[in-house]
CSV table of C-alpha atoms in Angstrom, one decimal:
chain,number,residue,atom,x,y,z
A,241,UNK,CA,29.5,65.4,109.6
A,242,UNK,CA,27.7,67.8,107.9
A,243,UNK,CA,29.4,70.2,105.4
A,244,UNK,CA,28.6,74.4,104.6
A,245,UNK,CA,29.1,76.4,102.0
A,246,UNK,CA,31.0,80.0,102.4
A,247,UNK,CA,27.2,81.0,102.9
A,248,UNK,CA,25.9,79.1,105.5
A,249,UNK,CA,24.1,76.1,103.6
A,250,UNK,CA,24.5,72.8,104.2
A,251,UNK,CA,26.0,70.9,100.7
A,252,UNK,CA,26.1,67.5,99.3
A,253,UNK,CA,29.6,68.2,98.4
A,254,UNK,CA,33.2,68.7,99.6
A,255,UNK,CA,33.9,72.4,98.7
A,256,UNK,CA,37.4,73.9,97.6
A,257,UNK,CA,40.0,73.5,99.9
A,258,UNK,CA,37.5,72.5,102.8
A,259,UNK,CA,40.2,70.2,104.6
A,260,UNK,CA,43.8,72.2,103.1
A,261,UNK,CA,46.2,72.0,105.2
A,262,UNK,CA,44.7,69.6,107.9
A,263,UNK,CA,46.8,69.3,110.4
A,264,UNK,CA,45.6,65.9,112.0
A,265,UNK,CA,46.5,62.8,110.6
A,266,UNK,CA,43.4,61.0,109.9
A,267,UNK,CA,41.7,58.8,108.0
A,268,UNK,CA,38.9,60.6,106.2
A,269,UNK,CA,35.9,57.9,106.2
A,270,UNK,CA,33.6,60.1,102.8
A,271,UNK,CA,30.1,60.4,104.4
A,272,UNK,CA,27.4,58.9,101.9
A,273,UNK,CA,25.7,62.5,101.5
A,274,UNK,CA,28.4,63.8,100.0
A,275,UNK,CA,27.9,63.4,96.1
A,276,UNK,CA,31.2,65.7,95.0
A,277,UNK,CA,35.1,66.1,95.7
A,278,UNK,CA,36.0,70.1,94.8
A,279,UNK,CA,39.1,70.8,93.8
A,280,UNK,CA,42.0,71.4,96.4
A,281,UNK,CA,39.1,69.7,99.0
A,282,UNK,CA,42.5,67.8,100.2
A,283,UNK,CA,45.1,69.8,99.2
A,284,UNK,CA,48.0,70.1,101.6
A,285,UNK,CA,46.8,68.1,104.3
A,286,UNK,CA,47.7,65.3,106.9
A,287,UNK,CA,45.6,62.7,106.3
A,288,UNK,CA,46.9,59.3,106.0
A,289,UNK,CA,43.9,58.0,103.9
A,290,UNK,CA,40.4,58.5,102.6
A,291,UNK,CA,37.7,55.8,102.1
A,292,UNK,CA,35.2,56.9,99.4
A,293,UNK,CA,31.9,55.6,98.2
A,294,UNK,CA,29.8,55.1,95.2
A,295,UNK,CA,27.6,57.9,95.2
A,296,UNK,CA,30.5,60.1,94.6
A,297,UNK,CA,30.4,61.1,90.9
A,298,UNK,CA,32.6,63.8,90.9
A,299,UNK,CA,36.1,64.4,92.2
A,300,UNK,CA,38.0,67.9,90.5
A,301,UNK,CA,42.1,68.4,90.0
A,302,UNK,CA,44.4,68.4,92.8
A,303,UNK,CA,42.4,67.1,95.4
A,304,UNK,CA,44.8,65.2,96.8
A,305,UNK,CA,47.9,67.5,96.0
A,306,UNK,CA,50.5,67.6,98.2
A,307,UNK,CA,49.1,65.2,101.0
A,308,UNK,CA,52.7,64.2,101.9
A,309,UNK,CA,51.2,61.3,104.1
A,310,UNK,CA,48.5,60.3,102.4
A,311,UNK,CA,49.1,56.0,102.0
A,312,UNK,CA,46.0,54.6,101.2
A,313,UNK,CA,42.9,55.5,98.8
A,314,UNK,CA,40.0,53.4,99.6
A,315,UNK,CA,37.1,52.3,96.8
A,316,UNK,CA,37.5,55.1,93.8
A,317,UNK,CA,34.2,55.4,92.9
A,318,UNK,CA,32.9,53.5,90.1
A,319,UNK,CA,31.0,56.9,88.4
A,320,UNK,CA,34.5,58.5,88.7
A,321,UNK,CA,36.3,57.0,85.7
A,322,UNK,CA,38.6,59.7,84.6
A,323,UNK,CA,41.9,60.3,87.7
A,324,UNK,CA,41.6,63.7,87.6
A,325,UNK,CA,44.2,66.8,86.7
A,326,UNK,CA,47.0,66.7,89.4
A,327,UNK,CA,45.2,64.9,91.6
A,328,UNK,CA,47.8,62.6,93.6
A,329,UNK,CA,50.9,65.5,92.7
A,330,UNK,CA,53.9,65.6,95.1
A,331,UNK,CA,52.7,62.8,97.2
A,332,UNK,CA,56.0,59.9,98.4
A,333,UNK,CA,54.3,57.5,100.5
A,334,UNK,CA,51.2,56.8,98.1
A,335,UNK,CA,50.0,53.1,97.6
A,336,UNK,CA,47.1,53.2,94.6
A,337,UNK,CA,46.3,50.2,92.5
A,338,UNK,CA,44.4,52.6,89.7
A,339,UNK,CA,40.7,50.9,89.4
A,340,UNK,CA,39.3,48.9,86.3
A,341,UNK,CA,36.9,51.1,85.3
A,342,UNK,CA,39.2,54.0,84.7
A,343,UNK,CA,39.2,55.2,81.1
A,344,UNK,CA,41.7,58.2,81.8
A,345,UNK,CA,44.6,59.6,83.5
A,346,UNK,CA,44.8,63.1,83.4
A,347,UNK,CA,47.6,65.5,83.2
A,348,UNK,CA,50.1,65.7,86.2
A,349,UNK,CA,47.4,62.7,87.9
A,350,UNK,CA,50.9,61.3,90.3
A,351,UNK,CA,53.8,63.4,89.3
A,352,UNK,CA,56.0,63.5,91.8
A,353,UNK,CA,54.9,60.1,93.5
A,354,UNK,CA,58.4,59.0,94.5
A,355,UNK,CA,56.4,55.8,96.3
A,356,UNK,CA,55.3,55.0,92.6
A,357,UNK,CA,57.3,51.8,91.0
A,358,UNK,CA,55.4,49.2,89.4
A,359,UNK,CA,51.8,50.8,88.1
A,360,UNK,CA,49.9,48.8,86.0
A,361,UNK,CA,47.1,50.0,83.8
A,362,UNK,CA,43.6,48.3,83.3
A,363,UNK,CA,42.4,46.9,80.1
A,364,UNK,CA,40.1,50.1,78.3
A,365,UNK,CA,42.4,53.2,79.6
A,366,UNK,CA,42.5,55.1,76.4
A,367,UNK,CA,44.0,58.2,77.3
A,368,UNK,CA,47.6,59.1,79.6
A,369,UNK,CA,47.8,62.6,79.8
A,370,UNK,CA,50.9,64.8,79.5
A,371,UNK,CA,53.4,64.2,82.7
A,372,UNK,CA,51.0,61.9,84.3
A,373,UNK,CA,54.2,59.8,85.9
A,374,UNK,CA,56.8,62.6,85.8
A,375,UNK,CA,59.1,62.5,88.4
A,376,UNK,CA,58.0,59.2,89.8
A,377,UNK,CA,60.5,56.1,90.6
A,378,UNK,CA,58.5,54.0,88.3
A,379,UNK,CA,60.6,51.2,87.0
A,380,UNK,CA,58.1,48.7,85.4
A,381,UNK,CA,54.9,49.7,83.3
A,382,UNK,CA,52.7,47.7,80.9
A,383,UNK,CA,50.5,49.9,78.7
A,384,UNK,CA,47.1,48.0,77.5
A,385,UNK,CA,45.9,47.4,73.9
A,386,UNK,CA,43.8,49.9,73.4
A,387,UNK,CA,45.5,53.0,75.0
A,388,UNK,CA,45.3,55.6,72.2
A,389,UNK,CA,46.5,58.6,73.4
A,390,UNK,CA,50.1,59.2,75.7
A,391,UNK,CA,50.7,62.9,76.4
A,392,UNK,CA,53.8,64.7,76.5
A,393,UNK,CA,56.6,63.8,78.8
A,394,UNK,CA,54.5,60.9,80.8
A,395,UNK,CA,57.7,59.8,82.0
A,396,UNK,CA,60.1,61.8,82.1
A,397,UNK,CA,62.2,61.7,85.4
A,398,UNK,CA,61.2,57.8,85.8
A,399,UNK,CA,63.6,54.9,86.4
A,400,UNK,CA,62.1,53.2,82.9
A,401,UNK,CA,64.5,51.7,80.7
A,402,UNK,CA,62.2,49.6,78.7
A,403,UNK,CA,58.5,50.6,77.9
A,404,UNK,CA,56.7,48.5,75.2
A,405,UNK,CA,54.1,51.1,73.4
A,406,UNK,CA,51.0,49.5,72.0
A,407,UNK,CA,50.3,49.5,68.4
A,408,UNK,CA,46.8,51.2,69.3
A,409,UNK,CA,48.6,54.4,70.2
A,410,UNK,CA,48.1,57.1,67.9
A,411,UNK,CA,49.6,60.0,69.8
């Protein structure tokens, strides 16, 4: 596969919206040239899962937003430590363990992720950003020691009724 720009030159990078509204439901195998994820790459679309790879050191907000059948995410790369702005929002049938090396969960990163229910958190995550689980059917969470910073209404809309808050949290 080889990728273009609105221009006419070949990229190293998924561009905006390149696959919106897919229709097929594929698994999207990442070629190895391609060193980026734009924002909305995904948006909208059919596909049932994406296998990525390690030279990938970039993947923007909502690229995943609104794949309704999106199931699986295979290998978040290890340069990518950060689950980007809204990037799994409105999706019900996602399966995501969230990788090791992730230091942060932005803002809106699953709301909406009915499939959500037991999400556990690696050891050095240090920052939840606001409405990160909103709307989710989460019912069991443990938060690590060291998480400083929960934003605004993470869970809001969950099925919590205990959540134990570390004393590292400062916000």
């Amino acid at each position: 596969i080889t990728i273009y720009d609105e221009y006419g030159n070949q990229c190293d990078y998924l561009p905006y919206g390149v696959f919106d509204s897919f229709a097929s439901p594929a698994h999207i195998i990442i070629p190895t040239s391609i060193n980026q994820i734009h924002s909305s790459c995904f948006a909208s679309s059919n596909i049932v899962g994406v296998t990525m790879h390690n030279n990938i050191t970039l993947i923007d907000g909502y690229a995943f937003q609104y794949c309704k059948k999106l199931k699986e995410v295979i290998n978040w790369p290890i340069g990518v430590a950060s689950i980007p702005y809204g990037c799994f929002g409105e999706r019900s049938n996602l399966n995501f363990e969230i990788p090791t090396h992730i230091t942060s969960i932005e803002s809106y990163a699953f709301w909406g992720c009915s499939s959500l229910t037991d999400v556990t958190i690696p050891d050095g995550l240090t920052t939840i950003g606001e409405r990160t689980f909103y709307s989710t059917n989460i019912t069991s969470i443990k938060l690590p020691e060291g998480l400083e910073y929960i934003g605004d209404y993470v869970f809001e809309g969950t099925q919590l009724v205990e959540l134990a808050i570390p004393s590292t949290v400062t916000y």
